[in-house]
Short mmCIF file of C-alpha atoms in Angstrom, two decimals:
data_model
loop_
_atom_site.label_atom_id
_atom_site.label_comp_id
_atom_site.label_asym_id
_atom_site.label_seq_id
_atom_site.Cartn_x
_atom_site.Cartn_y
_atom_site.Cartn_z
CA UNK A 1 8.85 -2.67 0.23
CA UNK A 2 10.94 0.06 1.77
CA UNK A 3 12.01 0.52 5.41
CA UNK A 4 12.34 4.03 6.76
CA UNK A 5 12.81 5.41 10.24
CA UNK A 6 10.53 8.40 10.91
CA UNK A 7 10.83 10.05 14.31
CA UNK A 8 12.86 7.02 15.43
CA UNK A 9 9.96 4.68 14.57
CA UNK A 10 10.33 1.95 11.96
CA UNK A 11 7.93 2.33 9.05
CA UNK A 12 7.37 0.00 6.11
CA UNK A 13 5.87 1.11 2.82
CA UNK A 14 4.63 -1.45 0.32
CA UNK A 15 3.83 -0.52 -3.28
CA UNK A 16 2.16 -2.78 -5.83
CA UNK A 17 4.20 -2.59 -9.06
CA UNK A 18 1.32 -2.48 -11.53
CA UNK A 19 -1.19 -0.25 -9.73
CA UNK A 20 1.15 1.69 -7.42
CA UNK A 21 -1.35 0.95 -4.60
CA UNK A 22 0.63 1.63 -1.41
CA UNK A 23 0.32 0.70 2.23
CA UNK A 24 2.23 2.21 5.14
CA UNK A 25 2.80 0.19 8.29
CA UNK A 26 3.95 2.69 10.87
CA UNK A 27 5.74 2.18 14.19
CA UNK A 28 6.47 -1.46 13.40
CA UNK A 29 7.88 -3.55 16.24
CA UNK A 30 10.00 -6.72 16.07
CA UNK A 31 6.95 -8.72 17.19
CA UNK A 32 4.88 -7.31 14.31
CA UNK A 33 7.65 -8.08 11.83
CA UNK A 34 7.40 -11.74 12.81
CA UNK A 35 3.68 -11.63 11.92
CA UNK A 36 4.04 -9.39 8.89
CA UNK A 37 1.50 -11.24 6.74
CA UNK A 38 -1.21 -10.70 9.38
CA UNK A 39 -0.45 -6.98 9.76
CA UNK A 40 -0.22 -6.51 5.99
CA UNK A 41 -3.61 -8.22 5.51
CA UNK A 42 -5.15 -6.06 8.23
CA UNK A 43 -3.75 -2.89 6.68
CA UNK A 44 -4.85 -3.92 3.19
CA UNK A 45 -8.43 -4.73 4.21
CA UNK A 46 -8.87 -1.63 6.35
CA UNK A 47 -7.32 0.68 3.77
CA UNK A 48 -9.69 -0.71 1.15
CA UNK A 49 -12.56 -0.20 3.60
CA UNK A 50 -11.50 3.46 4.01
CA UNK A 51 -11.43 3.80 0.21
CA UNK A 52 -14.98 2.45 -0.04
CA UNK A 53 -14.17 -0.79 -1.87
CA UNK A 54 -16.98 -3.36 -1.99
CA UNK A 55 -16.62 -6.10 0.63
CA UNK A 56 -16.32 -8.86 -1.99
CA UNK A 57 -13.34 -7.11 -3.62
CA UNK A 58 -11.65 -6.59 -0.25
CA UNK A 59 -12.08 -10.31 0.43
CA UNK A 60 -10.71 -11.13 -3.02
CA UNK A 61 -7.62 -9.03 -2.35
CA UNK A 62 -6.93 -10.45 1.10
CA UNK A 63 -7.52 -14.04 0.02
CA UNK A 64 -5.25 -13.69 -3.02
CA UNK A 65 -2.19 -14.52 -0.91
CA UNK A 66 -1.50 -16.80 2.04
CA UNK A 67 1.99 -15.61 2.87
CA UNK A 68 3.81 -12.50 1.76
CA UNK A 69 6.57 -12.95 -0.74
CA UNK A 70 8.92 -10.40 -2.21
CA UNK A 71 10.88 -10.39 -5.41
CA UNK A 72 14.28 -8.86 -5.87
CA UNK A 73 13.39 -7.24 -9.19
CA UNK A 74 12.18 -3.69 -8.73
CA UNK A 75 12.15 -1.22 -11.57
CA UNK A 76 13.51 2.28 -11.09
CA UNK A 77 9.99 3.58 -11.70
CA UNK A 78 8.60 1.55 -8.77
CA UNK A 79 11.55 2.61 -6.62
CA UNK A 80 10.72 6.22 -7.44
CA UNK A 81 7.11 5.67 -6.41
CA UNK A 82 8.27 4.10 -3.13
CA UNK A 83 10.49 7.13 -2.43
CA UNK A 84 7.59 9.48 -3.18
CA UNK A 85 5.31 7.52 -0.86
CA UNK A 86 7.89 7.73 1.94
CA UNK A 87 8.19 11.51 1.41
CA UNK A 88 4.41 11.81 1.48
CA UNK A 89 4.29 9.76 4.69
CA UNK A 90 6.97 11.94 6.26
CA UNK A 91 5.09 15.08 5.19
CA UNK A 92 2.29 14.23 7.63
CA UNK A 93 4.75 14.90 10.46
CA UNK A 94 6.30 18.14 9.18
CA UNK A 95 3.90 20.27 11.23
CA UNK A 96 5.12 18.60 14.44
CA UNK A 97 2.54 15.80 14.47
CA UNK A 98 3.92 12.63 16.02
CA UNK A 99 4.00 9.58 13.76
CA UNK A 100 2.33 7.66 16.60
CA UNK A 101 -0.67 10.02 16.43
CA UNK A 102 -1.42 9.37 12.75
CA UNK A 103 -4.37 7.18 11.76
CA UNK A 104 -2.67 4.36 9.80
CA UNK A 105 -5.62 3.25 7.64
CA UNK A 106 -6.45 6.82 6.65
CA UNK A 107 -2.81 7.57 5.87
CA UNK A 108 -2.52 4.53 3.59
CA UNK A 109 -5.80 5.48 1.87
CA UNK A 110 -4.47 8.98 1.28
CA UNK A 111 -1.27 7.58 -0.28
CA UNK A 112 -3.48 5.70 -2.76
CA UNK A 113 -5.55 8.75 -3.66
CA UNK A 114 -2.72 10.72 -5.24
CA UNK A 115 -1.68 10.65 -8.87
CA UNK A 116 1.39 8.64 -9.85
CA UNK A 117 3.31 8.65 -13.06
CA UNK A 118 5.07 5.65 -14.49
CA UNK A 119 8.13 5.65 -16.68
CA UNK A 120 6.99 5.65 -20.27
CA UNK A 121 3.78 7.58 -19.64
CA UNK A 122 3.24 10.86 -21.37
CA UNK A 123 4.15 13.81 -19.19
CA UNK A 124 0.56 14.87 -18.53
CA UNK A 125 -0.74 11.32 -17.94
CA UNK A 126 -0.97 9.69 -14.54
CA UNK A 127 -2.65 6.81 -12.79
CA UNK A 128 -4.60 6.84 -9.55
CA UNK A 129 -3.55 3.85 -7.41
CA UNK A 130 -6.92 3.35 -5.67
CA UNK A 131 -8.77 3.27 -9.02
CA UNK A 132 -6.15 1.04 -10.66
CA UNK A 133 -6.28 -1.51 -7.82
CA UNK A 134 -10.08 -1.52 -7.97
CA UNK A 135 -9.95 -2.29 -11.71
CA UNK A 136 -7.39 -5.06 -11.12
CA UNK A 137 -9.47 -6.69 -8.37
CA UNK A 138 -12.59 -6.59 -10.53
CA UNK A 139 -10.71 -8.71 -13.09
CA UNK A 140 -9.73 -11.41 -10.56
CA UNK A 141 -11.95 -14.49 -10.39
CA UNK A 142 -14.37 -14.63 -7.47
CA UNK A 143 -13.07 -17.32 -5.05
CA UNK A 144 -16.66 -18.27 -4.13
CA UNK A 145 -17.70 -19.05 -7.68
CA UNK A 146 -17.52 -22.70 -8.54
CA UNK A 147 -17.10 -24.12 -11.99
CA UNK A 148 -19.94 -26.34 -13.20
#
């Protein structure tokens, strides 16, 4: 997670280490920070909806956590991706558009539909965060399936 002030508005960008799937919470208030798990879940579900994920995979993703938790270990590669995502977020305002006028779910979806490279990848290789997250979610067990 990375905080950044854009046009004097607090923005948070979250990036999943493995898939580089990113979410941008824009114009975050103190009240929203106190309910960060709710706002993160909302952004996650609606971004996945914008990306056309199946409903069962969206539910799997949102139900995979009950409270947000953050680790203190962040590789330089992930930090680089976070910086790139912040620059991409800022680029939506370079033409004079106000950050408050941006559509948050569409912006997060667009951050996930760009190629990312990871340290150790060949120069011409890249991953696509939206596709990588979809593959990861397809591997998770369905919470509605019961063992017999």
